[in-house]
CSV table of N, CA, C and O and ligand atoms in Angstrom, one decimal:
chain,number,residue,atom,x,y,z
A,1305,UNK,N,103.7,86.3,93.2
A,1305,UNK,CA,102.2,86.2,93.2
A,1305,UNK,C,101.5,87.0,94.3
A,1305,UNK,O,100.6,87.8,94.1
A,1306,UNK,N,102.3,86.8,95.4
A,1306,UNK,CA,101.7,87.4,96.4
A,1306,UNK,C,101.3,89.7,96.0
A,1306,UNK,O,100.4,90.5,96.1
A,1307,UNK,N,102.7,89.7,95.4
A,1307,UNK,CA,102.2,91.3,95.0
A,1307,UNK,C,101.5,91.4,94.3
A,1307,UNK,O,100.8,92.4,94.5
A,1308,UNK,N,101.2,90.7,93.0
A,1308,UNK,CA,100.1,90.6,92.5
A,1308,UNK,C,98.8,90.4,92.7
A,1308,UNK,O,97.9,90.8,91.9
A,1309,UNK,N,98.5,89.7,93.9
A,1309,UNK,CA,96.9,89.3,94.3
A,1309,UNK,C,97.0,90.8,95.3
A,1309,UNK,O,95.9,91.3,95.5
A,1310,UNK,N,98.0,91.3,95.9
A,1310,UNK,CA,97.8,92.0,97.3
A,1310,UNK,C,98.9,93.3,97.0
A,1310,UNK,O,99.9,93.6,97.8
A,1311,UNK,N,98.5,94.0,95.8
A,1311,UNK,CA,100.0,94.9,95.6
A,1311,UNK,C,99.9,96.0,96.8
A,1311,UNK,O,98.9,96.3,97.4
A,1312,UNK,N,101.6,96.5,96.7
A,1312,UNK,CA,101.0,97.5,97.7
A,1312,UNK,C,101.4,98.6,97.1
A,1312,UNK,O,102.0,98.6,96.0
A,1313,UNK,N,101.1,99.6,98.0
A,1313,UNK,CA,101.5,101.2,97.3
A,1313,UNK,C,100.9,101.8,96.3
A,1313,UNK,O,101.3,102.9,95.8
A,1314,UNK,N,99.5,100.8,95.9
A,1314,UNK,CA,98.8,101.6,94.9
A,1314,UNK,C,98.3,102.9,94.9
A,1314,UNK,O,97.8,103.4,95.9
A,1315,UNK,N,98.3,103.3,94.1
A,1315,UNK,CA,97.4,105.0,93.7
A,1315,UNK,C,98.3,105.9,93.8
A,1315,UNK,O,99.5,105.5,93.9
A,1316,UNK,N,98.2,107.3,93.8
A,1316,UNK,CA,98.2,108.4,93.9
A,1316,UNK,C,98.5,109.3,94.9
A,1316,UNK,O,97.7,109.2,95.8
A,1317,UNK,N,99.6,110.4,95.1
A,1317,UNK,CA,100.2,111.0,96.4
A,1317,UNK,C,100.4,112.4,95.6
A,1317,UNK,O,101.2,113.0,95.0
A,1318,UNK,N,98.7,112.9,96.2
A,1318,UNK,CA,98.5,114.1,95.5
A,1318,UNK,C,98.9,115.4,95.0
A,1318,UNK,O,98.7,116.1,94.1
A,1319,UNK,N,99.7,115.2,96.5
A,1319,UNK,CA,101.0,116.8,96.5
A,1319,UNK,C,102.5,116.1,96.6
A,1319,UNK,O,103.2,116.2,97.5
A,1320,UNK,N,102.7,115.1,95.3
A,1320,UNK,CA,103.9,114.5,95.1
A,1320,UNK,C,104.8,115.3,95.2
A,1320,UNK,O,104.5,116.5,95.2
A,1321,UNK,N,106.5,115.1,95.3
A,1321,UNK,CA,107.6,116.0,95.1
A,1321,UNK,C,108.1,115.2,94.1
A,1321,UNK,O,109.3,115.6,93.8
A,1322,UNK,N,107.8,114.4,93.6
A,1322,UNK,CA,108.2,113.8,92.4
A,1322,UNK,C,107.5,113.0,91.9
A,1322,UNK,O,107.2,112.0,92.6
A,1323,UNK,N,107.1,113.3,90.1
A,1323,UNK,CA,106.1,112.5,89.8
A,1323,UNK,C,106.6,111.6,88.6
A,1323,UNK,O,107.4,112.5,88.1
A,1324,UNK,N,106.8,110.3,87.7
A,1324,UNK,CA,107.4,110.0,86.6
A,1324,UNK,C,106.4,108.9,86.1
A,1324,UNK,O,105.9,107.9,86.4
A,1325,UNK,N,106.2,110.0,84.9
A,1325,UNK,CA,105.2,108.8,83.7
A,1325,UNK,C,106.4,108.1,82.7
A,1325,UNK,O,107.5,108.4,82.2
A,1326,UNK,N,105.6,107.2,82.9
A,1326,UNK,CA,106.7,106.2,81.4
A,1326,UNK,C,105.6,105.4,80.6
A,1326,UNK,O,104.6,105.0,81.2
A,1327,UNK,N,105.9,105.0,79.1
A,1327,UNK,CA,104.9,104.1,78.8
A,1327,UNK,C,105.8,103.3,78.4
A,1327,UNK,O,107.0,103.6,78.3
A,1328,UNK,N,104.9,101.7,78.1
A,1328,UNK,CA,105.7,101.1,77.4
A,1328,UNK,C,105.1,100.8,76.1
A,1328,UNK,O,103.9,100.4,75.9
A,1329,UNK,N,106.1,101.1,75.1
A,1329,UNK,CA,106.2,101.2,73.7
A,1329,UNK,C,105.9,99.9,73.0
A,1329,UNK,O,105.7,99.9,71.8
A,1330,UNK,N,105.7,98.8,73.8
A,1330,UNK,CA,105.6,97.4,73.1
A,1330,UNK,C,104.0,97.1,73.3
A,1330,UNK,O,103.3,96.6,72.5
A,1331,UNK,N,103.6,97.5,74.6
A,1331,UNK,CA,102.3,97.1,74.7
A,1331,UNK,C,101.1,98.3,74.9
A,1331,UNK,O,100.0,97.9,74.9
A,1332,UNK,N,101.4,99.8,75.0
A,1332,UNK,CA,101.3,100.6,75.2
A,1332,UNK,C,100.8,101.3,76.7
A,1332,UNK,O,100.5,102.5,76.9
A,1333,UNK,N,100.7,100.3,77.5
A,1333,UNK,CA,100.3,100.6,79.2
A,1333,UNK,C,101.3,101.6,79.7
A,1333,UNK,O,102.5,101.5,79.5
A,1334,UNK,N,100.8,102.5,80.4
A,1334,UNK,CA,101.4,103.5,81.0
A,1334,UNK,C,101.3,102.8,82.4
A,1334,UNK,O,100.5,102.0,82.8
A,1335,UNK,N,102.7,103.6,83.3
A,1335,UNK,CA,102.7,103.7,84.7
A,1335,UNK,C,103.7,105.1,85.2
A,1335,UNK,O,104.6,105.5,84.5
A,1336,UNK,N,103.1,105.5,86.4
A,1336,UNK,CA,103.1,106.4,86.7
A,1336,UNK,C,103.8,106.3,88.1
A,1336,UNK,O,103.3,105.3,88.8
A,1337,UNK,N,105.0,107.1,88.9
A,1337,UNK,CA,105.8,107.0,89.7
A,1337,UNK,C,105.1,108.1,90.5
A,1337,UNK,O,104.6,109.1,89.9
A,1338,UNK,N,104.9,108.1,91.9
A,1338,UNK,CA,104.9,109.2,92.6
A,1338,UNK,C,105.8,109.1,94.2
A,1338,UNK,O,105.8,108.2,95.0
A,1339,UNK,N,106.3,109.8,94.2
A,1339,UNK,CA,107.3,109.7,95.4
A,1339,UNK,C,107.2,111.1,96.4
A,1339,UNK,O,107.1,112.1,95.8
A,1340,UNK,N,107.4,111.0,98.0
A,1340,UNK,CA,107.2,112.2,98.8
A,1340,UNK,C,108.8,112.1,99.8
A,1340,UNK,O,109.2,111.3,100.6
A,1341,UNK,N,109.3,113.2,99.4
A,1341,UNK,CA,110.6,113.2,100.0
A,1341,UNK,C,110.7,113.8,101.3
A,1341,UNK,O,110.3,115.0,101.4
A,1342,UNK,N,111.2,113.3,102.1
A,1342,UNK,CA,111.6,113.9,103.7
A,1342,UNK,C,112.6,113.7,103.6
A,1342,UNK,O,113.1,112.8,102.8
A,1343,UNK,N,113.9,115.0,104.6
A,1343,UNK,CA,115.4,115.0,104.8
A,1343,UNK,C,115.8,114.0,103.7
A,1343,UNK,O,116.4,113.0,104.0
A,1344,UNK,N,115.6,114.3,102.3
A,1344,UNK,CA,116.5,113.2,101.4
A,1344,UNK,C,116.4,111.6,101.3
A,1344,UNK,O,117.3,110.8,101.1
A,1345,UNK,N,115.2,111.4,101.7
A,1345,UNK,CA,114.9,110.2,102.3
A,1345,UNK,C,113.6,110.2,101.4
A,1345,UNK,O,112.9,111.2,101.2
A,1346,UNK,N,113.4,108.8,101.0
A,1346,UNK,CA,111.9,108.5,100.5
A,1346,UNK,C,110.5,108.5,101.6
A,1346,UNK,O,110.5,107.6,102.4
A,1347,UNK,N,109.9,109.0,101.5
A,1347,UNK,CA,109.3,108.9,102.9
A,1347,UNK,C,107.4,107.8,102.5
A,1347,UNK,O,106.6,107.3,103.1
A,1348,UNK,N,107.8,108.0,101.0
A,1348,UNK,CA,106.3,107.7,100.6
A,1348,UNK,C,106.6,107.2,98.8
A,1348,UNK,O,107.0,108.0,97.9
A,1349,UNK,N,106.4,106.2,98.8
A,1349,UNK,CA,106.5,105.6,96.8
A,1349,UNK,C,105.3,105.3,96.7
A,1349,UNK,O,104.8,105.1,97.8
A,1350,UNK,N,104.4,105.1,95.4
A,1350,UNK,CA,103.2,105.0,95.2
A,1350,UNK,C,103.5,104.8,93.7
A,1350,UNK,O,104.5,105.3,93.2
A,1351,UNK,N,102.4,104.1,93.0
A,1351,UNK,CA,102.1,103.7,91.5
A,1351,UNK,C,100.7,103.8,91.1
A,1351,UNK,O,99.8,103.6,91.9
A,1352,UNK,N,100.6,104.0,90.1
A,1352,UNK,CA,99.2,103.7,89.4
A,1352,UNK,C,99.8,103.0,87.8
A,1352,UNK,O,100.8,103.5,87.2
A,1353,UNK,N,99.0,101.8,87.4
A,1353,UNK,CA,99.7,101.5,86.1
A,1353,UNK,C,97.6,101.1,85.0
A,1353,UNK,O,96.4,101.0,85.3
A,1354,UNK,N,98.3,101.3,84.4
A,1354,UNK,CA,97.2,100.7,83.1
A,1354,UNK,C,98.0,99.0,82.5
A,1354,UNK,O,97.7,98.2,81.6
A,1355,UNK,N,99.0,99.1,83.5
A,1355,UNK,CA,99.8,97.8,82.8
A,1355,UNK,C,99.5,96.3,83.2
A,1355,UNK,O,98.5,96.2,84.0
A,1356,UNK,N,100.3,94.9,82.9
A,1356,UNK,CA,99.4,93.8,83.5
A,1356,UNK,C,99.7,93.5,85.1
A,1356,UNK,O,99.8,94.2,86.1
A,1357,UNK,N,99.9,91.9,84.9
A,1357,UNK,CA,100.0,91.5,86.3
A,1357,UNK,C,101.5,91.7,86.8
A,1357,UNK,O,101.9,91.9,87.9
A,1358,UNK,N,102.3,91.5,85.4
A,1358,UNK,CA,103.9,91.6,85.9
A,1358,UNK,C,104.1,93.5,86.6
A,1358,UNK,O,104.6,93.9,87.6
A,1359,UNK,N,103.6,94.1,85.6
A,1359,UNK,CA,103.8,95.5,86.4
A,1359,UNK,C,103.3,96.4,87.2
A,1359,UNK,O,103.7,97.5,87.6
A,1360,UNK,N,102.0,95.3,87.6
A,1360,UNK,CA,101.9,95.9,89.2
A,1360,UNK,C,102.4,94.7,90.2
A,1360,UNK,O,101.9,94.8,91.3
A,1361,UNK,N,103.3,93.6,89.9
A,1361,UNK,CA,103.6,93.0,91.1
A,1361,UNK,C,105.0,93.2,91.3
A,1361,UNK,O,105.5,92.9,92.3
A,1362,UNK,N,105.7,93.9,90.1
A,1362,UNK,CA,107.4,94.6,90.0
A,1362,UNK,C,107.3,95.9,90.9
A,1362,UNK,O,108.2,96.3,91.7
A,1363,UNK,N,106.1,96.7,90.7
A,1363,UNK,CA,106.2,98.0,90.9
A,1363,UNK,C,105.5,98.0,92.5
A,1363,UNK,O,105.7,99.0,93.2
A,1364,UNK,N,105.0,97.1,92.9
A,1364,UNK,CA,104.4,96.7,93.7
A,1364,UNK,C,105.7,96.6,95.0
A,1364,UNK,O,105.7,97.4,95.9
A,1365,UNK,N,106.8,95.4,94.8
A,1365,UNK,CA,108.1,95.3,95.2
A,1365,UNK,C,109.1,96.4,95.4
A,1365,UNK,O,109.6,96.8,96.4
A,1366,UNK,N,109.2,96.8,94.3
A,1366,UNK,CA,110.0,98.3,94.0
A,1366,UNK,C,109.8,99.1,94.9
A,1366,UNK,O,110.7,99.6,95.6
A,1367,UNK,N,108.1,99.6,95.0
A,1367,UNK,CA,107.5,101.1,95.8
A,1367,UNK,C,108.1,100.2,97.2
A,1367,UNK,O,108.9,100.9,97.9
A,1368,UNK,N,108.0,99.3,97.6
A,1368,UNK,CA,108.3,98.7,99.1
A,1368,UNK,C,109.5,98.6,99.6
A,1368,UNK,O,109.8,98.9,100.7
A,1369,UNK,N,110.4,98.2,98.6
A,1369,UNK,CA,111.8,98.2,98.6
A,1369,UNK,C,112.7,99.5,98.8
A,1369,UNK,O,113.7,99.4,99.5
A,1370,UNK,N,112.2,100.6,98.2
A,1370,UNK,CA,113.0,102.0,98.4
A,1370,UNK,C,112.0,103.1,99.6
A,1370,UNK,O,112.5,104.3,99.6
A,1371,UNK,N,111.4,102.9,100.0
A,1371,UNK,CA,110.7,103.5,101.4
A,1371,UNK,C,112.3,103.2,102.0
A,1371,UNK,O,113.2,102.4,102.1
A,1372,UNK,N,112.0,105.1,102.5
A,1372,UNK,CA,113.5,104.9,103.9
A,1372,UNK,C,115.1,105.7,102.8
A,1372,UNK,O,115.8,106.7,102.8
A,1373,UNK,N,114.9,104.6,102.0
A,1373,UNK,CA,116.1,105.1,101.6
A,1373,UNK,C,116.5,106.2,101.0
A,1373,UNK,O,115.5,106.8,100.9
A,1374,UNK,N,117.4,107.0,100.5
A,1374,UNK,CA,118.2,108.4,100.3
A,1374,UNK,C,117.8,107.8,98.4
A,1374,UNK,O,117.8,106.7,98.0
A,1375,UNK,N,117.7,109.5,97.6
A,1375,UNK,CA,117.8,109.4,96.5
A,1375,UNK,C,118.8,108.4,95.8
A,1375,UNK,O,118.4,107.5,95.1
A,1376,UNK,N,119.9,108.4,96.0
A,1376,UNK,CA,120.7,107.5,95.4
A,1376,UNK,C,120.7,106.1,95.6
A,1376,UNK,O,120.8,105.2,94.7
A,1377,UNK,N,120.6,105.9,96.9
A,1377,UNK,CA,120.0,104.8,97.1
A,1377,UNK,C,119.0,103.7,97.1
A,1377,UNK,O,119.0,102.6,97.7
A,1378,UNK,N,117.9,104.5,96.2
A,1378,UNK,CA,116.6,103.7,95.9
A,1378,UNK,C,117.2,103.8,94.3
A,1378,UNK,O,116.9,102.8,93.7
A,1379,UNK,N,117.7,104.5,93.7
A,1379,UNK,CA,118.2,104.4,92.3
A,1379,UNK,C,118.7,103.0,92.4
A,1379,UNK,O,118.1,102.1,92.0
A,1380,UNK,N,120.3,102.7,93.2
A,1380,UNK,CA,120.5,101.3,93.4
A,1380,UNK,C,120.1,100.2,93.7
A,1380,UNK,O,120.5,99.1,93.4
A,1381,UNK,N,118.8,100.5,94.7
A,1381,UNK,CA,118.0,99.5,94.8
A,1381,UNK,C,117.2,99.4,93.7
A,1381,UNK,O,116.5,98.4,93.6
A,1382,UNK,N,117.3,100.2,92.8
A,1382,UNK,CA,116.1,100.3,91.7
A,1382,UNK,C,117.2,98.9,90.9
A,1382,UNK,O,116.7,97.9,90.5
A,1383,UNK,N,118.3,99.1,90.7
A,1383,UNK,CA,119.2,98.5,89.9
A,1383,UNK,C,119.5,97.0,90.4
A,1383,UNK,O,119.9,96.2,89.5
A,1384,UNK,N,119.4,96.6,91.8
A,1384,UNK,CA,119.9,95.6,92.3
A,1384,UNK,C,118.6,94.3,91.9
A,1384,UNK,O,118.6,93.2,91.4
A,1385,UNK,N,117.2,95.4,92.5
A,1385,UNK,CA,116.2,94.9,92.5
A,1385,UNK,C,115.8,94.4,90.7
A,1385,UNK,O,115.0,93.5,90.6
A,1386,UNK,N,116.2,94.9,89.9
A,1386,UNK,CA,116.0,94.5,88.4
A,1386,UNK,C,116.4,93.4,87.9
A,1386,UNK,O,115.8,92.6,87.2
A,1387,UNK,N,118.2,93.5,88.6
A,1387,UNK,CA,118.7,92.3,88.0
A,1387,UNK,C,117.8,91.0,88.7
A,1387,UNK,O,117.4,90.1,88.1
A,1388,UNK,N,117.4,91.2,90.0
A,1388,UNK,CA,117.0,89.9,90.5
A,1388,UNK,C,115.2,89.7,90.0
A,1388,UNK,O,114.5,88.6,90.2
A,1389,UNK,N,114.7,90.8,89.5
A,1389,UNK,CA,112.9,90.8,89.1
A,1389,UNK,C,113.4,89.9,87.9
A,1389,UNK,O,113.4,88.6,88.0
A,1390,UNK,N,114.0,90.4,86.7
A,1390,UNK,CA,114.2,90.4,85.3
A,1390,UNK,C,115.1,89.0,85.2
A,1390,UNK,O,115.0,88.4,84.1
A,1391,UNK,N,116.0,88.4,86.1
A,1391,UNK,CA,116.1,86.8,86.1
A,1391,UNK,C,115.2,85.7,86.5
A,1391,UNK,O,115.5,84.5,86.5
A,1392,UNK,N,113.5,86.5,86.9
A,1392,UNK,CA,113.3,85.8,87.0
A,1392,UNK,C,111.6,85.6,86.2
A,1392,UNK,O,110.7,84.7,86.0
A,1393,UNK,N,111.9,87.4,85.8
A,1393,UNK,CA,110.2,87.1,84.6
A,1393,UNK,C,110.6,86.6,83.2
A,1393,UNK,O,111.9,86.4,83.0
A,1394,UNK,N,109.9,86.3,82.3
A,1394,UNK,CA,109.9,85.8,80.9
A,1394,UNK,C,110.3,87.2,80.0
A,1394,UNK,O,110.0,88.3,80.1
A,1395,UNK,N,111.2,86.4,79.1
A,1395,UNK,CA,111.9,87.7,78.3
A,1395,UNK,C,110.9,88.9,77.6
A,1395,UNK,O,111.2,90.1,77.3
A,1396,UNK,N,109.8,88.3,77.5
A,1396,UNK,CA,108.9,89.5,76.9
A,1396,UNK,C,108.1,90.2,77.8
A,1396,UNK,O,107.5,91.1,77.2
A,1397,UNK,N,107.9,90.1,79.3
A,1397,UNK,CA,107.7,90.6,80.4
A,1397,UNK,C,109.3,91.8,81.1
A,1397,UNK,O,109.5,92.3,82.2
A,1398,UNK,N,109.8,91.8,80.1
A,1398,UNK,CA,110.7,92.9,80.6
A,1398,UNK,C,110.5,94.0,80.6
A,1398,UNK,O,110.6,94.5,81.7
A,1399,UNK,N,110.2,95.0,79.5
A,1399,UNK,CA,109.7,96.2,79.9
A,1399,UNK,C,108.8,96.7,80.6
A,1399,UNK,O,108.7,97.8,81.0
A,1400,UNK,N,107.6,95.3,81.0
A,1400,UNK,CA,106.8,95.6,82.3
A,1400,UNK,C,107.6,96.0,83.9
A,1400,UNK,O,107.1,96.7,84.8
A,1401,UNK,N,108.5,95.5,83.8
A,1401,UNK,CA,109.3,96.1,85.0
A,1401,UNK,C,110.0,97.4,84.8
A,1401,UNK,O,110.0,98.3,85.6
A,1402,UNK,N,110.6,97.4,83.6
A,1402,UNK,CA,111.9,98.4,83.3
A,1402,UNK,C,110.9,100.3,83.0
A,1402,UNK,O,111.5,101.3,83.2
A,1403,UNK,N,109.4,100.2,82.6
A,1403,UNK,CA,108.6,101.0,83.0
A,1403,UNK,C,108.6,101.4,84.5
A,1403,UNK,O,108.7,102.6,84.9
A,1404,UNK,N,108.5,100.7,85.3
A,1404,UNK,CA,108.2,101.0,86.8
A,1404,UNK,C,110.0,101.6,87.4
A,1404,UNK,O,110.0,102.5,88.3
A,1405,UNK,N,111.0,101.3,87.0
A,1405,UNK,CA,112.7,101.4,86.9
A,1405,UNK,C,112.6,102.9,86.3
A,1405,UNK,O,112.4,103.8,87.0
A,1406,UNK,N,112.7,103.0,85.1
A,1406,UNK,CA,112.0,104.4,84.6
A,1406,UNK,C,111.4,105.2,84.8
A,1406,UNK,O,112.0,106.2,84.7
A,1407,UNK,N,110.0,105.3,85.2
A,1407,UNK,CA,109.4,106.1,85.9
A,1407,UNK,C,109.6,106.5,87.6
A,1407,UNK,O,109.1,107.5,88.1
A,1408,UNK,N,110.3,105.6,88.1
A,1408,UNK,CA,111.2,106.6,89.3
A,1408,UNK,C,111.9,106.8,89.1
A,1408,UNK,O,112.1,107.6,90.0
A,1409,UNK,N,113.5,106.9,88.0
A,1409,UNK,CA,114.1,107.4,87.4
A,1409,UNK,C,113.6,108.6,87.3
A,1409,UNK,O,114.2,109.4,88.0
A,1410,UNK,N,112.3,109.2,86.6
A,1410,UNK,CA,111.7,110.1,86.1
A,1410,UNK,C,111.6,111.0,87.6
A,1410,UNK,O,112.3,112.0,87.9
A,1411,UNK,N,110.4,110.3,88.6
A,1411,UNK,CA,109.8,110.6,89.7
A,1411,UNK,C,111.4,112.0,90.3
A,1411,UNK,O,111.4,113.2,90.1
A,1412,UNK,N,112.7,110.9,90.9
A,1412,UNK,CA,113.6,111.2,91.4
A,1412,UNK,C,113.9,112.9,90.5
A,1412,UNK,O,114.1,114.1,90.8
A,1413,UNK,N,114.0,112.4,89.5
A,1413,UNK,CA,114.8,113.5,88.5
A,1413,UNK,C,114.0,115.0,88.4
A,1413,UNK,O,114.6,116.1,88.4
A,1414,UNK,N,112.3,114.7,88.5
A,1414,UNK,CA,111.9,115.6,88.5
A,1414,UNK,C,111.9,116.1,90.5
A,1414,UNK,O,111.8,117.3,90.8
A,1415,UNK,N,112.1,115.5,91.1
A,1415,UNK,CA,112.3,116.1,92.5
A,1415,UNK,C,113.2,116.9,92.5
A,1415,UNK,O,113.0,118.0,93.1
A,1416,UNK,N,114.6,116.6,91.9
A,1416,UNK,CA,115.6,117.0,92.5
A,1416,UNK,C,115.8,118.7,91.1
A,1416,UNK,O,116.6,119.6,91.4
A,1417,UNK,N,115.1,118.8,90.3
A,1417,UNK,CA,114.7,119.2,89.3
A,1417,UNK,C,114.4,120.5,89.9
A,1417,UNK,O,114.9,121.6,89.8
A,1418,UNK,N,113.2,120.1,90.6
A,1418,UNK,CA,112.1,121.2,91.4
A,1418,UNK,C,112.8,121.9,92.2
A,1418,UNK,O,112.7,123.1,92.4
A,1419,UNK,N,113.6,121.0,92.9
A,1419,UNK,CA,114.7,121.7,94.4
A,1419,UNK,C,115.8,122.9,93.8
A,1419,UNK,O,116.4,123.7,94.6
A,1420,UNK,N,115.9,122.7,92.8
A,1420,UNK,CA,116.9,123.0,92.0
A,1420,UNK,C,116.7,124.5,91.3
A,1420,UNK,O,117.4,125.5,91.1
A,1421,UNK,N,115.2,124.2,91.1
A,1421,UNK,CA,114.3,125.3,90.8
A,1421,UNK,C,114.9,125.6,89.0
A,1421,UNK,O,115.3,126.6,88.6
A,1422,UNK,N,114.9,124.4,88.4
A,1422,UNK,CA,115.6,124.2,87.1
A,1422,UNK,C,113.9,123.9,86.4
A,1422,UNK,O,113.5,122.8,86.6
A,1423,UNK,N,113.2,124.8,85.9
A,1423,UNK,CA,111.9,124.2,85.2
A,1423,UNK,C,112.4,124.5,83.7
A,1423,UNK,O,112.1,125.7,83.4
A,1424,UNK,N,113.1,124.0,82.7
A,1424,UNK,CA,113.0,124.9,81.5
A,1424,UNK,C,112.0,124.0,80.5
A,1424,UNK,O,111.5,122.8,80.5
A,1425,UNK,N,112.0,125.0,79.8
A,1425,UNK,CA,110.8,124.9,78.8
A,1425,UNK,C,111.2,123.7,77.7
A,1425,UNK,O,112.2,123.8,77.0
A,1426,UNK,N,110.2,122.7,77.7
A,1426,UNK,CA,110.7,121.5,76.7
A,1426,UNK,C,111.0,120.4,77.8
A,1426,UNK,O,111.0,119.2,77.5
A,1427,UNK,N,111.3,120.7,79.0
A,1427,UNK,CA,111.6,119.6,80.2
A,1427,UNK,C,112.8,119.8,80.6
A,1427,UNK,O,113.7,120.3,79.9
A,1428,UNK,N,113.0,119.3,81.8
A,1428,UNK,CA,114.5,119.2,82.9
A,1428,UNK,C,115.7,118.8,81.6
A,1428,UNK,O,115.7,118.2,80.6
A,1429,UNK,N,116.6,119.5,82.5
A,1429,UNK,CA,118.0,119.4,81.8
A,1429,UNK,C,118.6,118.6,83.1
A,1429,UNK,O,118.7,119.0,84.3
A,1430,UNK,N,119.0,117.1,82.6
A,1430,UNK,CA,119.3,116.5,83.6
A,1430,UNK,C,120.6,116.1,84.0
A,1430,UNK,O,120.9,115.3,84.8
A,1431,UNK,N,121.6,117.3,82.9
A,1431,UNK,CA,123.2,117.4,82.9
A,1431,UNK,C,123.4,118.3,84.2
A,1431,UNK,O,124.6,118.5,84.7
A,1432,UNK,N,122.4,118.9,84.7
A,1432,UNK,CA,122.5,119.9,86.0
A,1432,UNK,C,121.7,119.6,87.2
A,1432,UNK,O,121.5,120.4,88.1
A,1433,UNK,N,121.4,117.9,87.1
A,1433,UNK,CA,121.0,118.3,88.5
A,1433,UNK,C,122.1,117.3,89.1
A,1433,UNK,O,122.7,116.4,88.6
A,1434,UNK,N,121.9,117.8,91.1
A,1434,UNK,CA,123.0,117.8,91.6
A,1434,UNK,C,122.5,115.8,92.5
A,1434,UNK,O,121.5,115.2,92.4
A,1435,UNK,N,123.7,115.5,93.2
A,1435,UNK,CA,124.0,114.0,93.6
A,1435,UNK,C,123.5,114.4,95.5
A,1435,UNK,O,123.8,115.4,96.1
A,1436,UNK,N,123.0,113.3,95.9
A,1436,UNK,CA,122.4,113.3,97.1
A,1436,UNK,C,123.8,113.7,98.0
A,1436,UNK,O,123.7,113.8,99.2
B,1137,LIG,FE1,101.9,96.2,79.2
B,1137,LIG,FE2,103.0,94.4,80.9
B,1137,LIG,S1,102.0,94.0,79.0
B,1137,LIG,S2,103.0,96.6,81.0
């Protein structure tokens, strides 16, 4: 409740190094990942959603939870943190979280994408990018 009445991390990080839209297909609310990378390290997570109360108080958690940590390791936290969100929202409140899980999926993939200097046409080929 608390991330909900008081989320944090909201909005927008204008000169992102990594940005990930996701919608969800059930209800149709978009949310949007932005992340600013230092030395391989998250230095900055941020959201903006059109989604409800569950997906800005998941994403709200999430952006708080992986600050600090190394690419790979906010991936994991992205995974640890799910099983414990998703035991404990209602079965039809799932993809409200699993959008916010996805779209830093996205965020990360297009960072490391960029570094990579891999832009192809149609979107990232994500068989080529490389592990923290
Ligand atoms: Fe759309 Fe939750 S109902 S994100």
């Amino acid at each position: 409740m608390e991330h909900f009445q008081n989320p944090k991390n909201v909005g927008e990080i204008s000169d992102a190094d990594g940005v990930g839209t996701v919608g969800n297909a059930s209800c149709g609310d978009i949310m949007q990942m932005f992340i600013r990378v230092n030395d391989n390290k998250i230095a900055e997570a941020t959201f903006k959603t059109f989604g409800c109360g569950a997906a800005i108080a998941t994403s709200s958690i999430l952006t708080d939870r992986i600050k600090g940590a190394t690419l790979d390791e906010a991936l994991k936290i992205s995974e640890e943190t799910s099983k414990e969100i998703l035991s404990q929202l209602p079965k039809d409140k799932t993809p409200c979280f699993t959008i916010a899980m996805d779209a830093l999926r996205l965020a990360i993939e297009e960072y490391r994408c960029k570094r990579m200097g891999i832009h192809e046409k149609g979107g990232f080929d994500s068989t080529k990018m490389e592990k923290d």
